[in-house]
mmCIF file of C-alpha atoms in Angstrom:
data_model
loop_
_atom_site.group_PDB
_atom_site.id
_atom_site.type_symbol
_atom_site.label_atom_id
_atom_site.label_comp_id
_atom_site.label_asym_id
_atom_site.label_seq_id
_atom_site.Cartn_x
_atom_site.Cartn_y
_atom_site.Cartn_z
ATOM 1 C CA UNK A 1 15.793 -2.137 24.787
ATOM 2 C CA UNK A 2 17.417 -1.986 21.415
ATOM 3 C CA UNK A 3 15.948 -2.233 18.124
ATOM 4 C CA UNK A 4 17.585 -5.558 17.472
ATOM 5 C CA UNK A 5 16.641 -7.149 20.921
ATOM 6 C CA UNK A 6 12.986 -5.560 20.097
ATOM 7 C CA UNK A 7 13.199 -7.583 16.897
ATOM 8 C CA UNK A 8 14.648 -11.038 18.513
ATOM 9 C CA UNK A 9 12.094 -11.472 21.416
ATOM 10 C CA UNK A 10 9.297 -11.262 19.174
ATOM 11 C CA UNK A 11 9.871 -14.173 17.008
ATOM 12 C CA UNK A 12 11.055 -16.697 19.737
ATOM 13 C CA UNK A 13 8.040 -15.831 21.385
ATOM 14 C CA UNK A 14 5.754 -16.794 18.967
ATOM 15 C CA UNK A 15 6.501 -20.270 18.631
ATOM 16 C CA UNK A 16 5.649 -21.573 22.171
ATOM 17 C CA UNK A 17 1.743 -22.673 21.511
ATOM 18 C CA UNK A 18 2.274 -23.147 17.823
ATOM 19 C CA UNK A 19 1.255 -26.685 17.575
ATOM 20 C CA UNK A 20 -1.917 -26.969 19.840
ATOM 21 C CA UNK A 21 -3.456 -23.034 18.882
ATOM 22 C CA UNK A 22 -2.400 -22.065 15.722
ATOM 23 C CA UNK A 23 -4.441 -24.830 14.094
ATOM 24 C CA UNK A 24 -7.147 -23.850 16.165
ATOM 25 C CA UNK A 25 -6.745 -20.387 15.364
ATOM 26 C CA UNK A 26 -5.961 -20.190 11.859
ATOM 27 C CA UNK A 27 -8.114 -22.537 9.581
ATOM 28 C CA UNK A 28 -6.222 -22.212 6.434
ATOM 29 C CA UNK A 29 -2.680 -22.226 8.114
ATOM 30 C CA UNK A 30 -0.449 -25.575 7.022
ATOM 31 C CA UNK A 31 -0.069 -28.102 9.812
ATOM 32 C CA UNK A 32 3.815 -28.368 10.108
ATOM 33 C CA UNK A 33 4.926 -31.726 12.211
ATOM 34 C CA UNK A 34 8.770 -32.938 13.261
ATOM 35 C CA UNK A 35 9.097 -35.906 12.166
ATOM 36 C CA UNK A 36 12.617 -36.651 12.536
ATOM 37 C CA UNK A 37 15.598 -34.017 13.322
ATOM 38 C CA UNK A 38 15.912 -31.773 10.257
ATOM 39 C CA UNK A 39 18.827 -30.286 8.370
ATOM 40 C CA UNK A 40 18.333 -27.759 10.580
ATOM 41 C CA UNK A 41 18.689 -30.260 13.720
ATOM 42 C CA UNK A 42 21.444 -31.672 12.572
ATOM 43 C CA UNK A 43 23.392 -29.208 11.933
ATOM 44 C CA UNK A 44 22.594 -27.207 14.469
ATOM 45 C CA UNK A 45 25.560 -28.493 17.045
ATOM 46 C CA UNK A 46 28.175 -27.975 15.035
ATOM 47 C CA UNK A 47 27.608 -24.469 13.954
ATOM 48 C CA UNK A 48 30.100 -22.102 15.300
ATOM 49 C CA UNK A 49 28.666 -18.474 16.264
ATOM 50 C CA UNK A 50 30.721 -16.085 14.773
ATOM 51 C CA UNK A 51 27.841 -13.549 14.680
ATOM 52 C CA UNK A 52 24.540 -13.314 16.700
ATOM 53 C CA UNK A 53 21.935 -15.656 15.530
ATOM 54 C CA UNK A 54 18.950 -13.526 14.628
ATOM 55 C CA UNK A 55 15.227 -14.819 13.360
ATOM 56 C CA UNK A 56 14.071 -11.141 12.294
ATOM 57 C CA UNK A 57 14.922 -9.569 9.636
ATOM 58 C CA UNK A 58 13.733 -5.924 7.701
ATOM 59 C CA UNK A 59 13.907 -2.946 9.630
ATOM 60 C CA UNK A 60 12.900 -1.314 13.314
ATOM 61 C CA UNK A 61 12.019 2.632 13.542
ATOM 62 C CA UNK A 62 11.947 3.956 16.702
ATOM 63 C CA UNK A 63 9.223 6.757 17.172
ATOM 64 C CA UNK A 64 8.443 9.575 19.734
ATOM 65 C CA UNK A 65 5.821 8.501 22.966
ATOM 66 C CA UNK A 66 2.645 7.214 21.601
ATOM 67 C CA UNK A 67 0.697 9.703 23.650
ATOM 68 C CA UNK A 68 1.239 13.273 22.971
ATOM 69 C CA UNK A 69 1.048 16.945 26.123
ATOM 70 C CA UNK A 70 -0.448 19.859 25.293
ATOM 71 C CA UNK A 71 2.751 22.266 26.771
ATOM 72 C CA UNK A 72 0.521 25.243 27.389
ATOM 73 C CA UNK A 73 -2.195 23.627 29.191
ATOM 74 C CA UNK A 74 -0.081 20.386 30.738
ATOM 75 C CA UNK A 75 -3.082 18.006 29.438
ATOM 76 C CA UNK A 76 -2.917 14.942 27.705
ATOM 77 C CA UNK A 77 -4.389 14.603 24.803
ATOM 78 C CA UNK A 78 -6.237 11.798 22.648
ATOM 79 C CA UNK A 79 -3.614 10.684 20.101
ATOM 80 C CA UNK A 80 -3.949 8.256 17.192
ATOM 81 C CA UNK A 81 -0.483 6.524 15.531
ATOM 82 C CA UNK A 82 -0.877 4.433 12.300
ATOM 83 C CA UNK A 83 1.630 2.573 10.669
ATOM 84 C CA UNK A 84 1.679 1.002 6.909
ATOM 85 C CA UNK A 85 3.154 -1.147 4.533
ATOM 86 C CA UNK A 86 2.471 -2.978 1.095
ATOM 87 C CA UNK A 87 3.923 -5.563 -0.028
ATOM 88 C CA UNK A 88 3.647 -8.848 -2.616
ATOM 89 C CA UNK A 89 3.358 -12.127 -1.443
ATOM 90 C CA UNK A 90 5.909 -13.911 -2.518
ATOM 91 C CA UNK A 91 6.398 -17.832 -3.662
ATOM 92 C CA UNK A 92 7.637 -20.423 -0.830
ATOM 93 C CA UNK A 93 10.168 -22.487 -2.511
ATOM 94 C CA UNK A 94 13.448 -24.766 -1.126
ATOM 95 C CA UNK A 95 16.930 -22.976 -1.212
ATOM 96 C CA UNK A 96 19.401 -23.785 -4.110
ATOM 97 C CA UNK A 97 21.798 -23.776 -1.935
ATOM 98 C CA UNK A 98 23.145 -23.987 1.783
ATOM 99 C CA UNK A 99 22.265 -26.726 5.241
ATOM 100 C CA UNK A 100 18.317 -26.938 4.138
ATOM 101 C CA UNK A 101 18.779 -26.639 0.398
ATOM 102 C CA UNK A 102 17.265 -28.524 -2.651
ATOM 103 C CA UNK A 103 15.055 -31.209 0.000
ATOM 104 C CA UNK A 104 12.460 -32.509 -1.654
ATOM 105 C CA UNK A 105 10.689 -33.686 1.246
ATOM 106 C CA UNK A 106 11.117 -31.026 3.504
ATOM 107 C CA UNK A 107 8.867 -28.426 4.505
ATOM 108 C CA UNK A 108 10.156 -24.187 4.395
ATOM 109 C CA UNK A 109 8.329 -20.744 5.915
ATOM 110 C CA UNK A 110 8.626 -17.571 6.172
ATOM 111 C CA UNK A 111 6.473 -14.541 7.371
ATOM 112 C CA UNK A 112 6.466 -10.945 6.534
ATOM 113 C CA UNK A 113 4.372 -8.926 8.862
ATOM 114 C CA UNK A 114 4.491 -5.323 10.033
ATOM 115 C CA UNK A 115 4.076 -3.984 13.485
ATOM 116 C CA UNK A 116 3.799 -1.846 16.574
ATOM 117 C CA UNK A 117 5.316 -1.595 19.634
ATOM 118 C CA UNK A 118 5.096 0.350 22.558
ATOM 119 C CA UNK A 119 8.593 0.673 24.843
ATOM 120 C CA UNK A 120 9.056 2.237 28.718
ATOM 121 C CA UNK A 121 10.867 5.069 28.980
ATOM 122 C CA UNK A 122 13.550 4.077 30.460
ATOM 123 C CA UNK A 123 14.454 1.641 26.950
ATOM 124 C CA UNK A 124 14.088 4.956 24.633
ATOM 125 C CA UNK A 125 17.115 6.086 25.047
ATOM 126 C CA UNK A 126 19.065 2.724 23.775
ATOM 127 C CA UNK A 127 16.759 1.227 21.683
ATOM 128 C CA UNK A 128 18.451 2.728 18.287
ATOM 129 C CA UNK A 129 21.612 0.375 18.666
ATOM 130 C CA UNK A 130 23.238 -2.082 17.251
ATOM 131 C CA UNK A 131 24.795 -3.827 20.488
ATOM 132 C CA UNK A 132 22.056 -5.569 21.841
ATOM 133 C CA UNK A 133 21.551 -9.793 21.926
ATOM 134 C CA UNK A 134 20.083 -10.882 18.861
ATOM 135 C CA UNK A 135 17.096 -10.146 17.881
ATOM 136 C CA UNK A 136 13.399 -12.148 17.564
ATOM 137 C CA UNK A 137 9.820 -12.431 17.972
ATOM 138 C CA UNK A 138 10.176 -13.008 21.761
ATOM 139 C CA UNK A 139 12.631 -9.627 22.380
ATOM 140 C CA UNK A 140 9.910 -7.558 20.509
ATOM 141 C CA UNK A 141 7.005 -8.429 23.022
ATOM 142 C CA UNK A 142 4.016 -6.973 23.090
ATOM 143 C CA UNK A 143 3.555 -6.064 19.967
ATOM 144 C CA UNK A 144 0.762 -5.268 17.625
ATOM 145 C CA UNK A 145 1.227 -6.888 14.491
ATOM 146 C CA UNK A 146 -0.560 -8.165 10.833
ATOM 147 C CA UNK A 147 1.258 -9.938 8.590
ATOM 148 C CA UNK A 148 1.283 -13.388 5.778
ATOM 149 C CA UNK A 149 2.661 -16.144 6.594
ATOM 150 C CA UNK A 150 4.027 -19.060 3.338
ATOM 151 C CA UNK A 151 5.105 -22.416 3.506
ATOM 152 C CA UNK A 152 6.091 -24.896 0.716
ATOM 153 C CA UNK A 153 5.395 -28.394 1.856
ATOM 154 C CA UNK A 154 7.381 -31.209 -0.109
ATOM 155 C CA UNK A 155 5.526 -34.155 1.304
ATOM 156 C CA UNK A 156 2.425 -32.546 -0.870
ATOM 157 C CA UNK A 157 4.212 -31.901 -3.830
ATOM 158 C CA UNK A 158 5.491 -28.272 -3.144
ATOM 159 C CA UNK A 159 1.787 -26.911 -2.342
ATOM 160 C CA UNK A 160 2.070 -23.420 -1.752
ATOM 161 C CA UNK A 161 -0.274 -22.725 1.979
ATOM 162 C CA UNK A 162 0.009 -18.491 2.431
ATOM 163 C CA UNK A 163 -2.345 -17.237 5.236
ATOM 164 C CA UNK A 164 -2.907 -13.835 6.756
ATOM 165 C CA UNK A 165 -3.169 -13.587 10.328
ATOM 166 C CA UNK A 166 -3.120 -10.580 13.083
ATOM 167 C CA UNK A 167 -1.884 -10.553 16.539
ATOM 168 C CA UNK A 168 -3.290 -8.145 19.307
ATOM 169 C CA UNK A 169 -0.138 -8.525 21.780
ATOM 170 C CA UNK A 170 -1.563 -10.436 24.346
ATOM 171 C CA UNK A 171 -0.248 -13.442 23.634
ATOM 172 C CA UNK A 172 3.317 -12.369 25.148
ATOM 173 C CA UNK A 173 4.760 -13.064 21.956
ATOM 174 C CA UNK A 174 3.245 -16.388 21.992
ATOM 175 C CA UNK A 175 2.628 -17.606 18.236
ATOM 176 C CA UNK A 176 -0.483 -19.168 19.349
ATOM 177 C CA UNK A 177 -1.746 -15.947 19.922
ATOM 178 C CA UNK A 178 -2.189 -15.380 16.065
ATOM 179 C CA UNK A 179 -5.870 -15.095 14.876
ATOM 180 C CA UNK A 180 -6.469 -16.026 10.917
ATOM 181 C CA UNK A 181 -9.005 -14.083 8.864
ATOM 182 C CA UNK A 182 -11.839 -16.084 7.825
ATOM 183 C CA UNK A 183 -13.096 -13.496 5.700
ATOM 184 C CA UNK A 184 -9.234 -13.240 3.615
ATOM 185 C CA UNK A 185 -7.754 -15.195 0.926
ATOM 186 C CA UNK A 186 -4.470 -14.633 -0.011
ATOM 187 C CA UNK A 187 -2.171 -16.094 -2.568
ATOM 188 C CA UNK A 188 1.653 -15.904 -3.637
ATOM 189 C CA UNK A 189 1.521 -12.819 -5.886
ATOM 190 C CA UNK A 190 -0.773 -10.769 -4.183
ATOM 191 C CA UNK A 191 -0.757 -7.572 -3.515
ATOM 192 C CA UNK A 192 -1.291 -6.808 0.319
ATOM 193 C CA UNK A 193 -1.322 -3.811 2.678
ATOM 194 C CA UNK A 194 -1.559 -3.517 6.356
ATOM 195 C CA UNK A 195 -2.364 -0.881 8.462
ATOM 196 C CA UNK A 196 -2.316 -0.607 11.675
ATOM 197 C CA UNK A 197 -3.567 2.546 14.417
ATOM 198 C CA UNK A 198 -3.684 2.513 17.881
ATOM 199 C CA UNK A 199 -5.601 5.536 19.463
ATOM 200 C CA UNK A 200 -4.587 6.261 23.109
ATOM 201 C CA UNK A 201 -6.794 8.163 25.488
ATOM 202 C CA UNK A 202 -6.723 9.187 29.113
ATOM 203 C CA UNK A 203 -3.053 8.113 29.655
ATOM 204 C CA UNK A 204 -3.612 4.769 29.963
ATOM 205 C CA UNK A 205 -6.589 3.305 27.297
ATOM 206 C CA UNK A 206 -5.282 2.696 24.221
ATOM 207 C CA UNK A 207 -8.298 1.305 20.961
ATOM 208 C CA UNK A 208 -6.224 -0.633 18.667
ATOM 209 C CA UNK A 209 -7.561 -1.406 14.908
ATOM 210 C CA UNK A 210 -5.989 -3.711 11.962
ATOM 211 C CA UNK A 211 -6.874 -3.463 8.392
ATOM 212 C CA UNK A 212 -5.442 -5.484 6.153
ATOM 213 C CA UNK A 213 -6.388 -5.304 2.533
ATOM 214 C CA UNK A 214 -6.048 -7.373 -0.589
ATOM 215 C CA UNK A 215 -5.166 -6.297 -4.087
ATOM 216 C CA UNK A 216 -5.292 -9.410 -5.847
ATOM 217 C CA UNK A 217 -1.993 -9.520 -8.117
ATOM 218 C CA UNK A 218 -1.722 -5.953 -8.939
ATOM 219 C CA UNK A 219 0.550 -4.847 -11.993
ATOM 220 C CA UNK A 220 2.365 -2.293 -11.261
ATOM 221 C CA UNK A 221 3.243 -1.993 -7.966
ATOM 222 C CA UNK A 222 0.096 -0.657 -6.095
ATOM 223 C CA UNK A 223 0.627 3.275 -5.534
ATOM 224 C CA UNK A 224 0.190 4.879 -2.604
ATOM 225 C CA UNK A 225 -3.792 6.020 -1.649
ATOM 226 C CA UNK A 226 -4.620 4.321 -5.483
ATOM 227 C CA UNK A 227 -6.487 1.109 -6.264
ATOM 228 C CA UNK A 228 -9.539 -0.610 -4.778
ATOM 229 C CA UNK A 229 -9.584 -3.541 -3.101
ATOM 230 C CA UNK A 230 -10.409 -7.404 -3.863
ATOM 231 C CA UNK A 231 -11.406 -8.014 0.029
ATOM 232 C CA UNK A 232 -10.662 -5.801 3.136
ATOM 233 C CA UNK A 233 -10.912 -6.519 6.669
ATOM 234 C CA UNK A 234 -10.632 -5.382 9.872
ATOM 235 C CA UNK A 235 -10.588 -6.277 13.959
ATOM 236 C CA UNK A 236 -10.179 -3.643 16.646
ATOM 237 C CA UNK A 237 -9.511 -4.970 20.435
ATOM 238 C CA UNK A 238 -8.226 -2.655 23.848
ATOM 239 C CA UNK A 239 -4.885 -2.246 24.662
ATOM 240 C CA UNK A 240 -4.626 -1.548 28.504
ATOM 241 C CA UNK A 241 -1.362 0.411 29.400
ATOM 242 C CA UNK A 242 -0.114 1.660 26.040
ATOM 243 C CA UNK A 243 -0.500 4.878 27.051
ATOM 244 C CA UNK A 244 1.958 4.973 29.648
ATOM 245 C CA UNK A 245 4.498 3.724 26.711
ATOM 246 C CA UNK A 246 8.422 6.142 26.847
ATOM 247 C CA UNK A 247 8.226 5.906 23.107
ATOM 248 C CA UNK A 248 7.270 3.490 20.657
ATOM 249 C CA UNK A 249 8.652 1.400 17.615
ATOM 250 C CA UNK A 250 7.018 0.228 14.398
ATOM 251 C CA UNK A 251 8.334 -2.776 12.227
ATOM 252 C CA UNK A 252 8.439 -4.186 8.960
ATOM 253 C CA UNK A 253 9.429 -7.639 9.146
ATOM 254 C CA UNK A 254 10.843 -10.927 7.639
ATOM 255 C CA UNK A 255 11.081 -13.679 10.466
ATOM 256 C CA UNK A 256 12.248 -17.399 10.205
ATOM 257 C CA UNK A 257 9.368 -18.534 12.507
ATOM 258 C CA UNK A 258 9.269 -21.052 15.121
ATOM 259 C CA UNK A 259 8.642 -24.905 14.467
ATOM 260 C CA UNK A 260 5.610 -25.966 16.209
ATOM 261 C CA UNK A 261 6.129 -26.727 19.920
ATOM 262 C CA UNK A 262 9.590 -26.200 18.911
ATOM 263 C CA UNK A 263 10.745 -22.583 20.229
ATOM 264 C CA UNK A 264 14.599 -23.392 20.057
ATOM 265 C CA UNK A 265 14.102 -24.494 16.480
ATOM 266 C CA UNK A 266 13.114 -22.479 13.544
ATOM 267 C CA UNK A 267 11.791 -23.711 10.462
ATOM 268 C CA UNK A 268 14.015 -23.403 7.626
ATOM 269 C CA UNK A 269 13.635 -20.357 6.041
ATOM 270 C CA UNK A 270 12.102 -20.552 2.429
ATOM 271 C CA UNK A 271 13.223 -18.987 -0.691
ATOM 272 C CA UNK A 272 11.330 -16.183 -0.936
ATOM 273 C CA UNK A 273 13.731 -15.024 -3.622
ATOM 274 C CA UNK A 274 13.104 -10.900 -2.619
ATOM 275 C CA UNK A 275 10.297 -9.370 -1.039
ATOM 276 C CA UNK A 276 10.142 -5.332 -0.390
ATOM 277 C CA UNK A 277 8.353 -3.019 1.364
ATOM 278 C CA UNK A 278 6.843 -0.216 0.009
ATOM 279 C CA UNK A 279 4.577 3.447 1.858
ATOM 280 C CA UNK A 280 6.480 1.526 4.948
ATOM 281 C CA UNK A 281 5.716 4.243 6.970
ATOM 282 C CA UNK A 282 4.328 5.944 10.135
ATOM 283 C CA UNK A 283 1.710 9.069 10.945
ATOM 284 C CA UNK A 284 2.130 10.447 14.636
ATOM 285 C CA UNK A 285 -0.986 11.931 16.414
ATOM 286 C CA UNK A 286 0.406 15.337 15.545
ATOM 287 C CA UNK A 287 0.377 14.447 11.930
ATOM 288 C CA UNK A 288 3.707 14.144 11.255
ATOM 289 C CA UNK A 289 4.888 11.587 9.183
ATOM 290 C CA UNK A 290 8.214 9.534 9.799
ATOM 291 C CA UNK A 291 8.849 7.057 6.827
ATOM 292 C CA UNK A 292 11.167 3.799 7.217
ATOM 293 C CA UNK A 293 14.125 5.491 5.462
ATOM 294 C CA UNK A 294 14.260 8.325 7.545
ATOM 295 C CA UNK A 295 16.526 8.902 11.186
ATOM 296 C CA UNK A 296 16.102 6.480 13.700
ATOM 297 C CA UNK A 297 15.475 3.440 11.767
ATOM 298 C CA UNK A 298 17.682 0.191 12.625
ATOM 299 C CA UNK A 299 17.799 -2.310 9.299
ATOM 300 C CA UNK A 300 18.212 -6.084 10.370
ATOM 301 C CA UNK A 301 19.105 -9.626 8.824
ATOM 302 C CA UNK A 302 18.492 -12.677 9.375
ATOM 303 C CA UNK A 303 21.287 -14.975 10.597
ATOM 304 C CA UNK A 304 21.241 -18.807 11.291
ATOM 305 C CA UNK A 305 24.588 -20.838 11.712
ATOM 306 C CA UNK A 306 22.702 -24.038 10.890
ATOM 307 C CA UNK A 307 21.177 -22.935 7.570
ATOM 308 C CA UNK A 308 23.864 -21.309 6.209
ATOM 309 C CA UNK A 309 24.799 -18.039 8.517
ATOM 310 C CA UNK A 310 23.609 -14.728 6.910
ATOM 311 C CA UNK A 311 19.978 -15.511 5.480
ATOM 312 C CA UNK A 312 18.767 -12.096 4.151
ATOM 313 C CA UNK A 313 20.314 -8.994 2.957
ATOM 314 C CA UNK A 314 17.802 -5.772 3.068
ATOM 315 C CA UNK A 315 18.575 -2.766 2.448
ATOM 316 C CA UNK A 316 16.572 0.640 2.627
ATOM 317 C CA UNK A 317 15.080 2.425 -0.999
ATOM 318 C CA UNK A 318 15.182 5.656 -0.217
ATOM 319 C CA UNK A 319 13.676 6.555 -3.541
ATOM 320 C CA UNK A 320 10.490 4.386 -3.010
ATOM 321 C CA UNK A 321 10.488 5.305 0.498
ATOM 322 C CA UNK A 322 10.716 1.561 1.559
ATOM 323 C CA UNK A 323 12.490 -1.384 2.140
ATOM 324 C CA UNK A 324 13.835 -4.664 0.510
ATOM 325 C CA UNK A 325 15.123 -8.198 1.473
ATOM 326 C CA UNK A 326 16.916 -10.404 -0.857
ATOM 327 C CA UNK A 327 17.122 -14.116 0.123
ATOM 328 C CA UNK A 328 21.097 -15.177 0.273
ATOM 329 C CA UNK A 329 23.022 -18.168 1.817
ATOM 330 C CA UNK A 330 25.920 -16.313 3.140
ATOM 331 C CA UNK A 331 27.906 -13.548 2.941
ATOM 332 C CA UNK A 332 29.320 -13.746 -0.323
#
């Protein structure tokens, strides 16, 4: 599979069970009903599709087999993969412009999450293209993932409703599969990181772990290995069958999630002005360490006809060793 199908099937499928789990799920998510068709709806049949529609946006790296051979003795070998990111929460707030812009009434998400994924072998070799359908939550299934999700609500007056959640893969990319932290508060401004291992064993076992941590609103940007902590948590859950993974790819995502019990329709994407990712990165079980700049790495954007075509434009910083998406309406 390619990096930009990877990217596609996730988000699609984690809108299915939105509207019955995720309230169940995550206490301090916002409850997001459909009232009546939105911008989005309506415009939705007229939009021509010059280029694939994609929900996903940021940037796919495709890594080596999650499970490592000793050549000289033919063994397999315990191996633990970890992947990172920081990055600041950013404000929810309408587009100026565009299909969905400037409604006072209307309601606007987005996500940023990072994330692991484990692929067969026989997907390796054409999963760093650009050629595949494309991509969201639904193409990137399973997937082991962490991640914020913000919403501006205009029927409360713009209240600004961020939660973190994390996502063990066994929901088949359903969004109901999302578990909220009860122990973590986050906020627009804040200073986040995620990490995320997986430690295979025997082939087939694979001990998954997610820590997310909280740096309040952190000035400057948070450096890497430096600062302590406001809150920190962490869940750990088996992953049957990662072992037997071709190769693997991490993620660092923006997606235009899912409307509640709405798969076909996303919500319309906030301004989230720019949000980047920094120590994006990945540590192999040999210790290697492949950063999000480096070969391999597939950078995506968001595109939706109905809201305005081209949503995001990211780009890689090589000098940060990260990666950064710009809200647009467009191409201009």
């Amino acid at each position: 599979m390619k990096p930009a199908t990877l990217l596609t099937t996730l988000l699609l499928t984690c809108s299915t069970s939105t509207s019955t789990t995720l309230a169940a799920t995550l206490p301090n998510s916002p409850t997001i009903t459909l009232k009546r068709p939105s911008r989005v709806l309506q415009n939705r049949a007229a939009a021509a599709a010059a280029d694939p529609e994609s929900t996903l946006a940021g940037a796919i790296l495709t890594l080596p087999p999650l499970l490592s051979t000793n050549t000289s003795t033919s063994n397999v070998s315990a191996t633990t993969t970890t992947v990172r990111g920081t990055f600041r929460i950013p404000r929810a707030e309408p587009p100026n412009s565009g299909p969905t812009g400037n409604n006072p009434v209307g309601k606007y998400g987005a996500a940023f999450w990072i994330g692991l994924r484990p692929l067969p072998a026989a997907e390796c070799s054409t999963s760093n293209t650009t050629t595949a359908a494309a991509p969201t939550t639904k193409s990137l299934t399973p997937i082991l993932r962490a991640g914020v999700d913000i919403v501006w609500d205009g029927t409360l007056d713009g209240q600004q409703t961020p939660f973190a959640w994390r996502d063990f893969a066994g929901s088949g990319g359903d969004r109901g599969g999302l578990e909220g932290w009860s122990a973590l508060r986050v906020s627009a401004g804040d200073v986040v990181r995620v990490t995320l291992s997986v430690q295979i064993q025997q082939g087939i076992e694979a001990e998954a772990a997610v820590v997310m941590e909280n740096f309040g609103p952190t000035e400057p940007e948070l450096e890497d290995g430096e600062g302590v902590p406001l809150q920190k948590v962490e869940a750990t859950k088996a992953l049957p069958g990662w072992g037997a993974a071709g190769c693997a790819q991490a993620a660092w995502v923006v997606e235009d999630f899912p409307l509640p019990g709405r798969p076909e329709f996303p919500i319309a994407l906030a301004n989230f002005t720019s949000v980047s990712f920094d120590q994006a990165a990945v540590q192999l079980g040999d210790g290697t360490v492949r950063n999000v700049t480096g070969a391999g790495v597939e950078v995506l954007d968001i595109r939706l006809d109905a809201q305005g075509g081209r949503l995001t434009r990211c780009e890689l910083l090589e000098a940060r060793g990260g990666l950064t998406c710009r809200r647009v309406v467009g191409d201009a």
